[in-house]
Coordinates of C-alpha atoms and ligand atoms in Angstrom, one line a residue:
M1 CA -34.0 -67.6 -39.7
C2 CA -32.5 -64.5 -41.3
G3 CA -29.6 -62.9 -39.6
I4 CA -29.4 -59.2 -38.7
V5 CA -26.4 -57.1 -37.9
G6 CA -26.0 -53.4 -37.1
Y7 CA -23.2 -51.0 -36.1
V8 CA -23.0 -47.4 -34.8
G9 CA -19.6 -45.9 -33.8
P10 CA -16.5 -44.2 -35.1
K11 CA -15.2 -47.0 -37.4
Q12 CA -16.3 -48.0 -40.9
A13 CA -19.3 -50.1 -40.2
Y14 CA -18.8 -52.4 -43.2
D15 CA -16.1 -54.5 -41.7
Y16 CA -18.2 -55.5 -38.7
L17 CA -21.3 -56.0 -40.8
I18 CA -19.8 -58.3 -43.4
E19 CA -17.9 -60.3 -40.9
G20 CA -21.1 -60.6 -38.8
L21 CA -23.0 -61.7 -41.8
F22 CA -20.5 -64.5 -42.5
R23 CA -21.0 -65.7 -38.9
L24 CA -24.8 -65.5 -39.2
E25 CA -25.0 -67.1 -42.6
Y26 CA -26.2 -70.3 -41.1
R27 CA -29.5 -68.5 -40.4
G28 CA -30.3 -68.1 -44.0
Y29 CA -28.3 -67.9 -47.3
D30 CA -30.8 -67.0 -50.0
S31 CA -29.4 -63.5 -50.3
A32 CA -27.5 -60.9 -48.3
G33 CA -27.3 -57.1 -48.1
V34 CA -25.9 -54.1 -46.3
A35 CA -26.9 -50.4 -45.9
L36 CA -24.5 -47.7 -44.8
Q37 CA -25.1 -44.2 -43.7
D38 CA -22.3 -41.8 -44.6
G39 CA -23.7 -38.7 -42.9
S40 CA -25.7 -37.4 -45.9
K41 CA -27.2 -40.5 -47.5
I42 CA -27.7 -44.2 -47.1
S43 CA -26.2 -46.5 -49.7
I44 CA -27.4 -50.1 -50.2
R45 CA -25.7 -53.2 -51.7
K46 CA -27.6 -56.4 -51.9
K47 CA -27.2 -59.7 -53.8
T48 CA -28.9 -63.0 -54.3
G49 CA -26.8 -65.9 -53.0
R50 CA -24.1 -66.2 -50.3
V51 CA -22.5 -63.5 -48.2
S52 CA -19.3 -64.0 -50.2
Q53 CA -21.2 -62.8 -53.3
L54 CA -22.2 -59.7 -51.5
A55 CA -18.6 -59.2 -50.3
D56 CA -17.5 -59.4 -54.0
L57 CA -20.1 -56.9 -55.0
C58 CA -18.9 -54.5 -52.3
K59 CA -15.3 -54.9 -53.5
L60 CA -16.4 -53.7 -56.9
L61 CA -18.7 -51.0 -55.6
P62 CA -17.4 -50.1 -52.2
I63 CA -19.7 -48.3 -49.7
H64 CA -18.8 -46.2 -46.7
G65 CA -20.3 -45.1 -43.4
T66 CA -19.9 -45.3 -39.7
S67 CA -23.4 -46.7 -39.1
G68 CA -25.1 -49.5 -40.9
I69 CA -27.2 -52.6 -41.0
G70 CA -26.9 -55.9 -42.7
H71 CA -29.0 -59.0 -43.4
T72 CA -28.7 -62.5 -44.5
R73 CA -32.0 -63.9 -45.8
W74 CA -34.0 -67.1 -45.6
A75 CA -36.9 -66.3 -48.0
T76 CA -40.4 -66.5 -46.7
H77 CA -42.4 -64.0 -48.8
G78 CA -41.0 -63.5 -52.3
E79 CA -38.4 -65.7 -54.1
P80 CA -34.7 -65.2 -53.5
S81 CA -33.8 -62.3 -55.8
D82 CA -31.7 -59.1 -55.7
T83 CA -34.9 -57.0 -55.5
N84 CA -36.4 -59.1 -52.7
S85 CA -33.1 -59.0 -50.7
H86 CA -32.9 -56.8 -47.6
P87 CA -32.3 -53.9 -46.7
H88 CA -35.6 -52.4 -47.9
T89 CA -36.5 -48.8 -48.2
G90 CA -39.6 -47.0 -47.2
G91 CA -41.2 -43.8 -48.5
N92 CA -38.8 -42.1 -50.8
G93 CA -35.7 -43.7 -49.2
E94 CA -35.9 -41.9 -45.9
V95 CA -36.3 -45.2 -44.1
V96 CA -34.1 -48.2 -44.6
L97 CA -34.6 -51.4 -42.6
V98 CA -33.9 -55.1 -42.3
H99 CA -36.3 -57.6 -40.9
N100 CA -36.4 -61.2 -39.5
G101 CA -39.8 -62.7 -39.0
V102 CA -43.1 -62.8 -40.8
I103 CA -45.6 -60.0 -41.1
E104 CA -48.9 -61.9 -41.2
N105 CA -51.2 -59.0 -42.0
Y106 CA -48.9 -57.7 -44.7
S107 CA -51.4 -57.8 -47.5
I108 CA -53.9 -55.7 -45.6
L109 CA -51.2 -53.2 -44.7
R110 CA -49.9 -53.2 -48.2
D111 CA -53.3 -52.4 -49.7
R112 CA -53.8 -49.6 -47.2
L113 CA -50.4 -48.1 -47.9
R114 CA -50.9 -48.4 -51.7
E115 CA -54.1 -46.4 -51.4
L116 CA -52.0 -43.8 -49.6
G117 CA -49.7 -43.6 -52.6
Y118 CA -46.8 -45.9 -51.5
V119 CA -45.2 -47.8 -54.3
F120 CA -44.2 -51.4 -53.7
R121 CA -41.2 -52.8 -55.6
T122 CA -40.7 -56.1 -54.0
A123 CA -42.7 -59.3 -53.2
T124 CA -41.7 -59.2 -49.6
D125 CA -43.7 -58.7 -46.4
T126 CA -40.8 -56.5 -45.1
E127 CA -41.3 -53.7 -47.5
V128 CA -44.6 -53.1 -45.8
A129 CA -42.8 -52.4 -42.6
A130 CA -40.4 -49.9 -44.3
H131 CA -43.3 -48.0 -45.9
L132 CA -45.3 -48.1 -42.6
V133 CA -42.4 -46.5 -40.7
A134 CA -42.1 -43.9 -43.4
H135 CA -45.8 -43.2 -43.3
Q136 CA -45.8 -42.8 -39.5
L137 CA -42.8 -40.4 -39.9
E138 CA -44.7 -38.4 -42.4
E139 CA -47.8 -38.3 -40.2
A140 CA -45.7 -37.1 -37.2
V141 CA -44.1 -34.4 -39.3
K142 CA -47.6 -33.2 -40.4
L143 CA -48.4 -32.8 -36.7
G144 CA -45.3 -30.7 -36.3
D145 CA -42.7 -33.1 -35.1
D146 CA -39.1 -32.6 -36.3
P147 CA -38.0 -35.4 -38.8
F148 CA -34.4 -34.7 -37.9
E149 CA -35.0 -35.7 -34.2
A150 CA -34.3 -39.2 -33.0
E151 CA -37.4 -39.2 -30.8
T152 CA -39.6 -38.6 -33.9
C153 CA -38.0 -41.6 -35.6
V154 CA -38.4 -43.8 -32.5
R155 CA -42.1 -43.0 -32.3
A156 CA -42.6 -43.7 -35.9
V157 CA -41.1 -47.2 -35.5
E158 CA -43.2 -47.8 -32.4
S159 CA -46.4 -46.7 -34.1
A160 CA -45.6 -48.9 -37.1
V161 CA -44.9 -52.1 -35.2
R162 CA -48.1 -51.6 -33.2
Q163 CA -49.9 -52.2 -36.5
I164 CA -48.0 -55.3 -37.4
K165 CA -49.4 -58.8 -36.7
G166 CA -46.8 -61.5 -36.7
T167 CA -43.1 -61.6 -35.7
Y168 CA -40.3 -59.2 -36.2
G169 CA -36.8 -58.3 -35.4
L170 CA -36.2 -55.0 -37.0
A171 CA -33.1 -52.8 -37.4
V172 CA -34.0 -49.4 -38.8
M173 CA -32.0 -46.4 -40.1
F174 CA -33.1 -43.0 -41.2
R175 CA -31.6 -41.0 -44.1
D176 CA -32.1 -37.7 -42.3
V177 CA -30.8 -38.8 -38.8
P178 CA -27.2 -40.1 -39.4
G179 CA -25.8 -42.2 -36.6
L180 CA -29.1 -43.4 -35.3
L181 CA -30.0 -47.1 -35.3
I182 CA -33.3 -48.4 -33.9
A183 CA -33.8 -52.0 -33.1
T184 CA -37.0 -53.6 -31.9
R185 CA -38.3 -57.1 -31.6
F186 CA -41.3 -59.4 -31.2
G187 CA -40.7 -63.1 -31.5
S188 CA -37.3 -62.7 -33.3
P189 CA -34.1 -62.4 -31.3
L190 CA -31.8 -59.4 -31.1
V191 CA -28.8 -58.7 -29.0
V192 CA -26.8 -55.5 -28.5
G193 CA -23.1 -55.6 -27.9
M194 CA -21.8 -52.7 -25.8
G195 CA -18.5 -51.2 -26.9
R196 CA -16.6 -48.0 -26.0
G197 CA -18.2 -45.3 -28.0
E198 CA -19.7 -47.9 -30.3
Y199 CA -22.5 -50.4 -30.3
F200 CA -23.1 -53.6 -32.2
L201 CA -26.3 -55.3 -33.0
A202 CA -26.9 -58.9 -34.0
S203 CA -29.5 -61.7 -34.2
D204 CA -27.4 -63.8 -31.9
A205 CA -24.1 -63.3 -30.0
S206 CA -21.8 -64.9 -32.6
P207 CA -21.0 -61.7 -34.6
L208 CA -20.2 -59.9 -31.3
V209 CA -17.3 -62.2 -30.4
G210 CA -14.0 -60.3 -30.6
H211 CA -15.8 -56.9 -30.4
T212 CA -17.3 -56.8 -26.9
K213 CA -17.6 -58.8 -23.7
E214 CA -20.9 -57.2 -22.6
I215 CA -24.2 -57.9 -24.2
V216 CA -27.8 -57.0 -23.7
Y217 CA -30.6 -59.3 -25.0
L218 CA -33.7 -57.4 -26.1
N219 CA -37.0 -58.8 -24.9
D220 CA -40.2 -58.8 -26.9
H221 CA -41.8 -55.3 -27.3
E222 CA -38.5 -53.6 -26.4
T223 CA -36.9 -51.0 -28.6
A224 CA -33.2 -50.1 -28.5
V225 CA -32.3 -46.6 -29.5
I226 CA -28.7 -46.7 -30.4
K227 CA -26.2 -43.9 -31.1
A228 CA -22.4 -43.9 -30.9
D229 CA -22.5 -42.4 -27.5
S230 CA -25.7 -43.7 -26.0
F231 CA -27.9 -46.8 -25.8
V232 CA -31.4 -46.5 -24.4
L233 CA -33.9 -49.3 -24.0
R234 CA -37.6 -48.5 -23.9
H235 CA -40.7 -50.7 -23.8
Q236 CA -43.4 -50.1 -26.4
D237 CA -45.8 -49.4 -23.4
G238 CA -43.7 -46.3 -22.6
S239 CA -41.8 -47.7 -19.7
A240 CA -38.0 -47.9 -19.5
P241 CA -36.8 -51.4 -18.7
A242 CA -33.6 -51.8 -16.7
L243 CA -30.5 -52.7 -18.7
S244 CA -29.5 -56.3 -17.9
I245 CA -25.9 -56.5 -19.1
R246 CA -24.6 -60.0 -19.4
A247 CA -21.1 -61.4 -20.0
L248 CA -20.5 -62.8 -23.5
E249 CA -19.2 -66.3 -23.0
Q250 CA -18.6 -67.4 -26.6
T251 CA -15.0 -67.3 -27.9
S252 CA -13.7 -67.2 -31.4
R253 CA -12.4 -70.8 -31.0
D254 CA -16.0 -71.9 -30.8
T255 CA -16.7 -70.7 -34.2
D256 CA -13.5 -71.6 -36.1
L257 CA -13.4 -74.5 -38.4
G258 CA -10.0 -75.7 -37.2
E259 CA -8.7 -78.6 -39.1
F260 CA -12.1 -79.6 -40.5
D261 CA -13.6 -78.9 -43.9
H262 CA -17.1 -78.4 -42.6
Y263 CA -18.7 -77.4 -39.3
M264 CA -20.9 -80.5 -39.4
L265 CA -17.8 -82.7 -39.4
K266 CA -16.1 -80.6 -36.7
E267 CA -19.2 -80.9 -34.5
I268 CA -19.5 -84.6 -35.0
F269 CA -15.9 -85.0 -33.8
E270 CA -16.5 -82.7 -30.9
Q271 CA -18.9 -85.1 -29.3
P272 CA -16.6 -86.8 -26.8
Q273 CA -16.0 -83.3 -25.4
T274 CA -19.5 -82.1 -25.6
I275 CA -20.8 -85.1 -23.8
E276 CA -18.2 -84.6 -21.1
N277 CA -19.4 -81.0 -20.9
A278 CA -23.0 -82.1 -20.5
L279 CA -22.0 -84.4 -17.6
R280 CA -19.6 -82.0 -15.9
G281 CA -20.6 -81.3 -12.3
R282 CA -23.9 -83.1 -12.6
L283 CA -23.0 -86.5 -11.2
D284 CA -23.5 -87.0 -7.5
D285 CA -21.6 -90.2 -6.5
E286 CA -22.7 -90.1 -2.9
E287 CA -26.4 -90.0 -3.6
A288 CA -26.0 -92.0 -6.8
T289 CA -28.0 -89.4 -8.7
A290 CA -27.8 -86.4 -11.0
K291 CA -27.9 -82.8 -10.0
F292 CA -28.7 -79.6 -12.0
G293 CA -28.1 -76.1 -10.9
G294 CA -30.8 -74.3 -12.9
L295 CA -34.0 -76.2 -12.5
N296 CA -35.3 -73.7 -10.0
L297 CA -37.6 -76.4 -8.4
D298 CA -37.4 -77.7 -4.9
P299 CA -37.2 -81.5 -4.5
Q300 CA -40.8 -81.6 -3.2
S301 CA -42.1 -80.1 -6.5
L302 CA -40.0 -82.4 -8.5
G303 CA -41.2 -85.4 -6.5
R304 CA -44.8 -84.4 -7.1
I305 CA -44.6 -84.5 -10.9
D306 CA -46.7 -87.3 -12.3
R307 CA -46.6 -86.5 -16.0
I308 CA -44.0 -85.0 -18.3
V309 CA -44.5 -83.4 -21.7
L310 CA -41.4 -83.0 -23.9
T311 CA -41.9 -80.6 -26.7
A312 CA -39.5 -79.8 -29.6
C313 CA -39.0 -79.8 -33.3
G314 CA -36.8 -81.8 -35.7
T315 CA -33.7 -83.4 -34.2
S316 CA -34.6 -82.1 -30.8
W317 CA -37.9 -83.9 -31.1
H318 CA -36.1 -87.1 -31.8
A319 CA -34.0 -86.5 -28.7
G320 CA -37.3 -86.1 -26.9
L321 CA -38.4 -89.6 -28.0
V322 CA -35.2 -91.1 -26.5
G323 CA -36.1 -89.1 -23.4
E324 CA -39.5 -90.6 -23.3
Y325 CA -38.1 -94.1 -23.2
L326 CA -35.5 -93.2 -20.6
I327 CA -37.8 -91.4 -18.2
E328 CA -40.5 -94.0 -18.4
E329 CA -38.0 -96.8 -17.9
F330 CA -36.0 -95.3 -15.0
A331 CA -38.5 -92.9 -13.3
R332 CA -41.7 -94.6 -14.3
I333 CA -43.3 -91.2 -15.0
P334 CA -45.6 -91.2 -18.1
V335 CA -44.1 -89.0 -20.8
E336 CA -45.5 -87.6 -24.0
V337 CA -43.4 -86.1 -26.8
E338 CA -45.2 -83.4 -28.7
Y339 CA -44.3 -81.6 -31.9
A340 CA -44.2 -78.0 -30.7
S341 CA -45.9 -76.9 -33.9
E342 CA -48.9 -79.1 -33.0
L343 CA -48.8 -78.5 -29.2
R344 CA -49.0 -74.7 -29.6
Y345 CA -52.5 -75.0 -31.2
R346 CA -53.8 -78.1 -29.5
N347 CA -55.5 -78.1 -26.2
P348 CA -54.7 -81.5 -24.7
P349 CA -55.8 -82.1 -21.2
M350 CA -52.9 -81.5 -18.8
A351 CA -53.3 -82.3 -15.2
D352 CA -51.8 -79.9 -12.6
R353 CA -48.8 -81.9 -11.9
T354 CA -47.6 -82.0 -15.5
M355 CA -44.2 -80.6 -16.2
I356 CA -43.2 -79.3 -19.6
F357 CA -39.7 -79.5 -21.0
A358 CA -38.9 -77.6 -24.2
I359 CA -35.9 -79.1 -25.9
T360 CA -34.1 -76.8 -28.3
Q361 CA -30.5 -76.3 -29.5
S362 CA -31.0 -72.7 -30.5
G363 CA -33.5 -71.6 -27.9
E364 CA -35.2 -69.5 -30.7
T365 CA -37.3 -72.0 -32.6
A366 CA -40.6 -70.1 -33.1
D367 CA -42.9 -73.2 -32.6
T368 CA -41.1 -74.4 -29.5
L369 CA -41.2 -70.9 -28.0
A370 CA -44.9 -70.6 -28.7
A371 CA -45.6 -74.1 -27.2
L372 CA -43.6 -73.1 -24.1
R373 CA -45.5 -69.9 -23.7
E374 CA -48.9 -71.6 -24.2
C375 CA -48.1 -74.2 -21.5
K376 CA -46.8 -71.4 -19.2
R377 CA -49.9 -69.5 -19.7
K378 CA -51.9 -72.5 -18.5
G379 CA -49.9 -72.5 -15.3
H380 CA -47.6 -75.4 -15.9
P381 CA -43.9 -75.3 -14.8
T382 CA -41.9 -75.0 -17.9
L383 CA -38.2 -75.9 -18.2
A384 CA -35.8 -75.7 -21.1
I385 CA -33.2 -78.1 -22.3
C386 CA -31.2 -75.7 -24.3
N387 CA -27.8 -75.1 -25.8
T388 CA -27.8 -71.4 -26.5
V389 CA -27.1 -69.4 -23.4
G390 CA -29.3 -66.3 -23.1
S391 CA -31.6 -67.4 -25.9
T392 CA -35.3 -66.5 -25.7
I393 CA -36.5 -69.9 -24.6
A394 CA -33.7 -70.2 -22.0
R395 CA -34.8 -66.8 -20.6
E396 CA -38.5 -67.4 -20.7
A397 CA -38.6 -70.9 -19.2
D398 CA -39.0 -71.1 -15.4
G399 CA -35.7 -73.0 -15.2
G400 CA -33.6 -75.3 -17.3
I401 CA -30.6 -77.3 -18.2
Y402 CA -27.9 -76.0 -20.5
L403 CA -26.2 -78.5 -22.9
H404 CA -22.8 -76.6 -22.8
A405 CA -22.1 -78.0 -26.3
G406 CA -20.8 -74.7 -27.6
P407 CA -22.2 -73.1 -30.7
E408 CA -23.6 -75.5 -33.3
I409 CA -23.2 -73.9 -36.7
G410 CA -23.7 -76.8 -39.1
V411 CA -27.4 -76.7 -40.1
A412 CA -27.6 -80.4 -39.6
S413 CA -27.8 -80.8 -35.8
T414 CA -25.3 -83.4 -34.5
K415 CA -23.6 -82.6 -31.2
A416 CA -26.8 -81.0 -29.8
F417 CA -28.6 -84.3 -30.3
T418 CA -26.2 -86.4 -28.3
S419 CA -25.9 -83.7 -25.6
Q420 CA -29.7 -83.5 -25.4
V421 CA -29.8 -87.3 -25.0
T422 CA -27.1 -87.1 -22.3
V423 CA -29.0 -84.5 -20.4
L424 CA -32.3 -86.5 -20.7
T425 CA -30.4 -89.5 -19.3
L426 CA -29.3 -87.5 -16.3
L427 CA -32.9 -86.3 -15.9
A428 CA -34.2 -89.9 -15.9
L429 CA -31.6 -90.7 -13.3
L430 CA -32.5 -87.8 -11.1
L431 CA -36.3 -88.4 -11.3
G432 CA -35.7 -92.2 -11.0
R433 CA -33.7 -91.8 -7.8
M434 CA -36.4 -89.7 -6.3
R435 CA -38.8 -92.6 -6.9
H436 CA -38.0 -96.3 -7.5
L437 CA -34.5 -96.5 -8.7
S438 CA -32.1 -98.1 -6.2
H439 CA -28.8 -96.7 -5.1
P440 CA -26.8 -99.5 -6.8
A441 CA -28.7 -98.9 -10.0
G442 CA -28.0 -95.2 -9.8
K443 CA -24.3 -95.9 -9.2
R444 CA -24.1 -98.2 -12.2
M445 CA -25.7 -95.5 -14.4
I446 CA -23.2 -92.9 -13.2
S447 CA -20.2 -95.1 -13.9
Q448 CA -21.6 -96.0 -17.4
L449 CA -22.3 -92.3 -18.2
R450 CA -18.7 -91.5 -17.2
E451 CA -17.5 -93.9 -19.8
M452 CA -19.5 -92.3 -22.6
P453 CA -17.0 -89.8 -23.9
D454 CA -14.5 -92.6 -24.4
K455 CA -17.2 -94.8 -26.1
I456 CA -18.0 -91.9 -28.5
R457 CA -14.2 -91.6 -29.2
Q458 CA -14.2 -95.3 -30.2
A459 CA -17.4 -95.0 -32.2
L460 CA -15.8 -92.2 -34.2
K461 CA -13.2 -94.6 -35.4
C462 CA -15.8 -96.1 -37.7
F463 CA -15.3 -93.1 -40.1
D464 CA -13.2 -95.1 -42.6
A465 CA -15.7 -97.9 -42.7
V466 CA -18.5 -95.3 -43.2
K467 CA -16.6 -93.8 -46.1
D468 CA -16.6 -97.2 -47.9
V469 CA -20.3 -97.7 -47.3
A470 CA -21.0 -94.2 -48.5
R471 CA -19.0 -94.7 -51.7
K472 CA -21.1 -97.8 -52.4
Y473 CA -24.5 -96.3 -51.9
Y474 CA -24.3 -92.6 -52.5
T475 CA -26.2 -92.8 -55.8
A476 CA -29.2 -94.4 -54.2
E477 CA -32.4 -92.3 -54.4
N478 CA -34.2 -93.9 -51.4
F479 CA -33.0 -95.1 -48.0
L480 CA -34.8 -96.8 -45.1
Y481 CA -33.6 -96.5 -41.5
L482 CA -34.9 -99.1 -39.1
G483 CA -34.4 -99.6 -35.4
R484 CA -36.3 -100.8 -32.4
L485 CA -36.8 -99.5 -28.9
Y486 CA -34.1 -97.0 -28.0
N487 CA -32.9 -97.2 -31.6
F488 CA -36.2 -96.3 -33.2
P489 CA -35.7 -92.5 -32.6
V490 CA -32.1 -93.0 -33.8
A491 CA -33.6 -94.4 -37.1
L492 CA -35.7 -91.3 -37.4
E493 CA -32.7 -89.1 -36.7
G494 CA -30.5 -91.0 -39.2
A495 CA -33.1 -90.5 -41.9
L496 CA -33.5 -86.8 -41.2
K497 CA -29.8 -86.3 -41.3
L498 CA -29.5 -88.0 -44.7
K499 CA -32.4 -86.2 -46.3
E500 CA -31.6 -82.7 -45.1
I501 CA -28.0 -82.6 -46.4
S502 CA -28.0 -85.1 -49.3
Y503 CA -31.6 -84.6 -50.6
I504 CA -32.0 -88.4 -50.7
H505 CA -35.5 -89.5 -49.8
S506 CA -35.1 -91.4 -46.6
E507 CA -37.6 -92.7 -44.0
G508 CA -37.1 -94.0 -40.5
Y509 CA -39.4 -96.6 -38.9
P510 CA -39.5 -99.0 -36.0
A511 CA -38.1 -102.1 -37.7
A512 CA -41.1 -104.2 -37.1
E513 CA -43.5 -101.6 -38.6
M514 CA -41.9 -102.3 -42.0
K515 CA -44.3 -105.1 -42.7
H516 CA -47.2 -102.7 -42.4
G517 CA -46.3 -100.7 -45.5
P518 CA -42.8 -99.5 -46.0
I519 CA -41.5 -102.9 -47.0
A520 CA -43.2 -102.2 -50.4
L521 CA -40.4 -99.8 -51.0
V522 CA -37.7 -102.4 -50.7
D523 CA -35.9 -103.3 -53.9
E524 CA -32.3 -103.9 -55.1
D525 CA -31.7 -100.2 -55.2
T526 CA -33.1 -99.2 -51.8
P527 CA -30.6 -99.7 -49.0
S528 CA -32.0 -100.3 -45.5
V529 CA -29.9 -99.2 -42.6
F530 CA -30.6 -101.5 -39.6
I531 CA -29.6 -100.1 -36.3
A532 CA -29.0 -103.4 -34.6
P533 CA -26.7 -103.4 -31.6
R534 CA -27.2 -106.1 -29.1
C535 CA -30.4 -105.7 -27.2
E536 CA -33.2 -107.6 -25.5
I537 CA -35.0 -108.1 -28.8
Y538 CA -32.0 -108.5 -31.0
P539 CA -33.3 -111.8 -32.5
K540 CA -36.5 -110.0 -33.6
V541 CA -34.5 -107.2 -35.3
M542 CA -32.6 -110.0 -37.1
S543 CA -35.9 -111.4 -38.4
N544 CA -36.8 -108.0 -39.7
L545 CA -33.4 -107.8 -41.4
E546 CA -34.0 -111.2 -43.0
E547 CA -37.3 -110.0 -44.3
V548 CA -35.5 -107.2 -46.2
K549 CA -32.8 -109.5 -47.5
A550 CA -35.5 -111.9 -48.7
R551 CA -36.7 -109.1 -51.0
K552 CA -33.2 -108.4 -52.3
G553 CA -32.9 -105.1 -50.4
P554 CA -29.2 -104.2 -49.6
V555 CA -28.7 -104.0 -45.8
I556 CA -26.2 -101.8 -43.9
A557 CA -26.1 -102.8 -40.3
I558 CA -24.9 -100.7 -37.4
A559 CA -23.8 -103.4 -34.9
C560 CA -21.8 -104.0 -31.7
E561 CA -18.2 -104.7 -32.0
G562 CA -17.7 -108.5 -31.9
D563 CA -21.0 -109.3 -33.6
D564 CA -19.7 -111.5 -36.4
K565 CA -23.0 -113.2 -37.0
I566 CA -24.6 -110.0 -38.4
A567 CA -21.8 -109.8 -41.0
E568 CA -23.2 -113.0 -42.6
L569 CA -26.5 -111.5 -43.2
A570 CA -25.9 -107.8 -43.9
D571 CA -24.2 -106.5 -47.0
D572 CA -22.1 -104.1 -44.9
V573 CA -21.6 -103.7 -41.2
I574 CA -20.4 -100.6 -39.3
Y575 CA -19.3 -101.4 -35.8
V576 CA -19.8 -99.3 -32.7
P577 CA -18.8 -100.1 -29.1
D578 CA -21.1 -102.2 -27.0
V579 CA -23.0 -100.2 -24.3
D580 CA -26.1 -100.8 -22.3
E581 CA -29.3 -100.5 -24.3
Y582 CA -30.4 -97.2 -22.8
L583 CA -27.1 -95.6 -23.8
Q584 CA -27.0 -97.0 -27.4
P585 CA -28.5 -93.9 -29.1
L586 CA -25.3 -92.0 -28.1
V587 CA -23.1 -94.4 -30.0
T588 CA -25.4 -95.6 -32.8
S589 CA -26.1 -92.0 -33.9
I590 CA -22.4 -91.4 -34.6
P591 CA -22.1 -93.6 -37.7
L592 CA -25.4 -92.3 -39.0
Q593 CA -24.2 -88.7 -38.7
L594 CA -21.0 -89.6 -40.5
L595 CA -22.8 -91.6 -43.2
A596 CA -25.1 -88.7 -44.0
Y597 CA -22.1 -86.4 -44.1
Q598 CA -20.0 -88.6 -46.4
I599 CA -22.9 -89.3 -48.8
A600 CA -23.6 -85.6 -49.1
I601 CA -19.9 -85.0 -49.8
Y602 CA -19.9 -87.6 -52.5
R603 CA -23.0 -86.1 -54.1
G604 CA -21.3 -82.7 -54.1
C605 CA -23.8 -81.1 -51.7
N606 CA -23.0 -78.2 -49.4
V607 CA -23.3 -80.0 -46.0
D608 CA -23.2 -76.8 -43.9
R609 CA -25.7 -74.9 -46.0
P610 CA -28.3 -77.4 -47.3
R611 CA -30.8 -76.0 -49.7
N612 CA -34.0 -74.5 -48.4
L613 CA -33.0 -74.8 -44.7
A614 CA -31.7 -72.5 -42.0
K615 CA -30.2 -73.3 -38.7
S616 CA -32.6 -71.4 -36.5
V617 CA -36.3 -71.6 -37.5
T618 CA -37.7 -68.4 -36.1
V619 CA -40.8 -68.3 -38.3
E620 CA -43.9 -70.4 -37.8
Ligands
M6R701 O1 -32.8 -75.2 -32.4 P1 -33.8 -76.3 -32.2 O2 -33.3 -77.5 -31.6 O3 -35.1 -75.9 -31.6 O4 -34.1 -76.7 -33.7 C1 -35.1 -77.6 -34.1 C2 -35.0 -78.1 -35.5 O5 -35.2 -77.0 -36.3 C3 -33.6 -78.7 -35.8 O6 -33.3 -79.7 -35.0 C4 -33.6 -79.2 -37.3 O7 -34.5 -80.2 -37.5 C5 -32.2 -79.5 -37.7 N1 -31.9 -79.0 -39.0 C6 -32.0 -81.0 -37.8 O8 -30.7 -81.3 -38.2

C-alpha cells in the first residue's frame, strides 16, 4: 500500500519518478506527488487522484532537480486531498519525505511536537515523521552538529524512527543537503536499484525495470544513505550490514498491457502459461512425485510433519482452503487454514511438528508477514508460497515455493490464485507420496497436471458465453455463489472477485448451507451462480439448485462440457472442460474471473483500480 520512488544522479529525476509512480499506481491511487531538489530548494507538486493527474499538473507547473522522491497514496490517516497527499514537509521545509505504513503513536508524537511549536497542516500520520526528523535535526544542530552534513541528517532520521511505533518505509530529502536521499524501513518494503553514478529507490522492483539489473532489498531497521556517487547501508543499531546485490529478473514485457485493455484480463488469459510455469521442473516422473528446489527441508523433516497451518489473506486464503482439501485428501495430514490477521494475535496450540505455510502473491501483506513472524518466533518451520521474488515474506521464511507467475498488477488477483492452487496440488502430491499415496496414483496426478495448461486454454473459450451472461445480469445488486467440496472455496473466490471490482454485494457459501440462512436472500432479482461440475455429490448440488429455482431465483450454472441436463434447470450455463474433482478449482475459477471482469466493464467500473483497494496491503 502506497508506492514510493526516489532518484539521485546526474539526470532530471522527474522522468524516473513519474514513470515509476505509474508502475506503482496499483499500490494506491488516492493521490500522488513528487518533490525535487534543484540544488538550492525543494519543489513539491501533489494532487488528489491518479498519477496521470499529477503528470498533467507537472506539465503546467514543471519542476526540476537531479534528486527527488515520489509517492502514490492509499489513504489511511486523513481523507484523500491535495493537502494530505505526500510528500510532506517538516519544520520550516528543511525536511521533505514520503511514507508508506502506519505510525500508530502519531497522536502522542503530534501533541508533543505541537507543544514544541511545530505546526501541523494535514490530517496524516506522516506529517509527524516529517516534523520529528526536523526536530531531531534542530536538536543535533543545537549540540553543534553541522546541518549541511549528511551524517547529521542520517542521525536525525535514525533518532526520529526510533520514536515511531508502527510501520514505515520512508524516503527523506533535506533542503540544505542537495543530492542526499535517505531511505529506511520497518515493515514496509523498499528496494534500491544500482546504476552507474545514479541510484533508484522504489517500493518494489517494477519501477527499476529498464534502469538497472542490480538491486538491493532493504531489511527492517536498515537505512540506505544514497548520493549520486555512493550508497551506504547501515543498521539502526550502528552496524554496517553487507550489501547483498541481487539480479533483477523482471522485464518490461511482464508489465506491458500488450493487446489487452486491462491488466486483469491480460492476467486471466496468461493462466495457461502461468500454470505451466508453476509446474516446470517440479514433476518427477520416475518417483511419481513432485519436487521443489527451495523448501530447505530434508525428507526426514518433511516426513515428520503431522499438522499443517496455511495462513493468508483474501484470495490467497481461498487458495489455502483448496490446499486444505488437497493435502488432507492426498497426504492425510490435518490442515488448518487461518486468516493471517487472526493468527497473528491468536495463540492456538501448535504441536512441535506443525509446519506453517504463508501463502501470498505479493510477499508483503502486513498481516501475513506478522503471522509468519509470530509462528517463526514460536519455533515452527515457516515456508512461503509466494509470487514476488525477493519480497519480505520470501526472504524471511525458512524456505518456500515461488509461483513464477510474473508480476500480477491487476488489483483483483487471478493468475496468482490458480498458480497457488497448482503449487498446493504439487505439495499434496509430494506429501502424499511420502506417506500413503501409491506410485500409480502419483503417476495419474502428474499426467493430469500436465494437461492443465490445455484445459485452462479450453476453459478460456467460455468468454463469449460469459459476456452474454454478464449482459443479462450486470444490473443485479446481489449475487450468491454456491459450490460444494473443492468448489466451495471457488464460490468464495468468485464472490470476492465480483464484489471487489463491480461493487455488487455478493456472497459465497457451500451450496447446502443455503438453507440455513442465505436462501432468504433469493428472489427474482438475485442471481445464484452454481459451480456444479460433475462430482461425487453432483445430485446433491442439483437438489440445492432446484431449491433456488423453486423460489424463482435466476440460476447461472458453471458445468462440465456435455452436461445437457443442467441446461434444463439453469437459466444460463457456462461450460468448462471436464477434469477430476481435485483439479476443478483450476478450471471453474476461470469463468468466474471473466464474469466479474465483464460485469464490472458493463457497469463502467475501473477493473484494474477498484475503489478503496490497493494491490499490496502493507498496513494492518
Ligand atoms: O499479496 P497477497 O496474496 O498476500 O494478498 C492478499 C490479499 O490482499 C489479496 O488476495 C486480495 O484479497 C485481492 N485483492 C483479491 O483479489
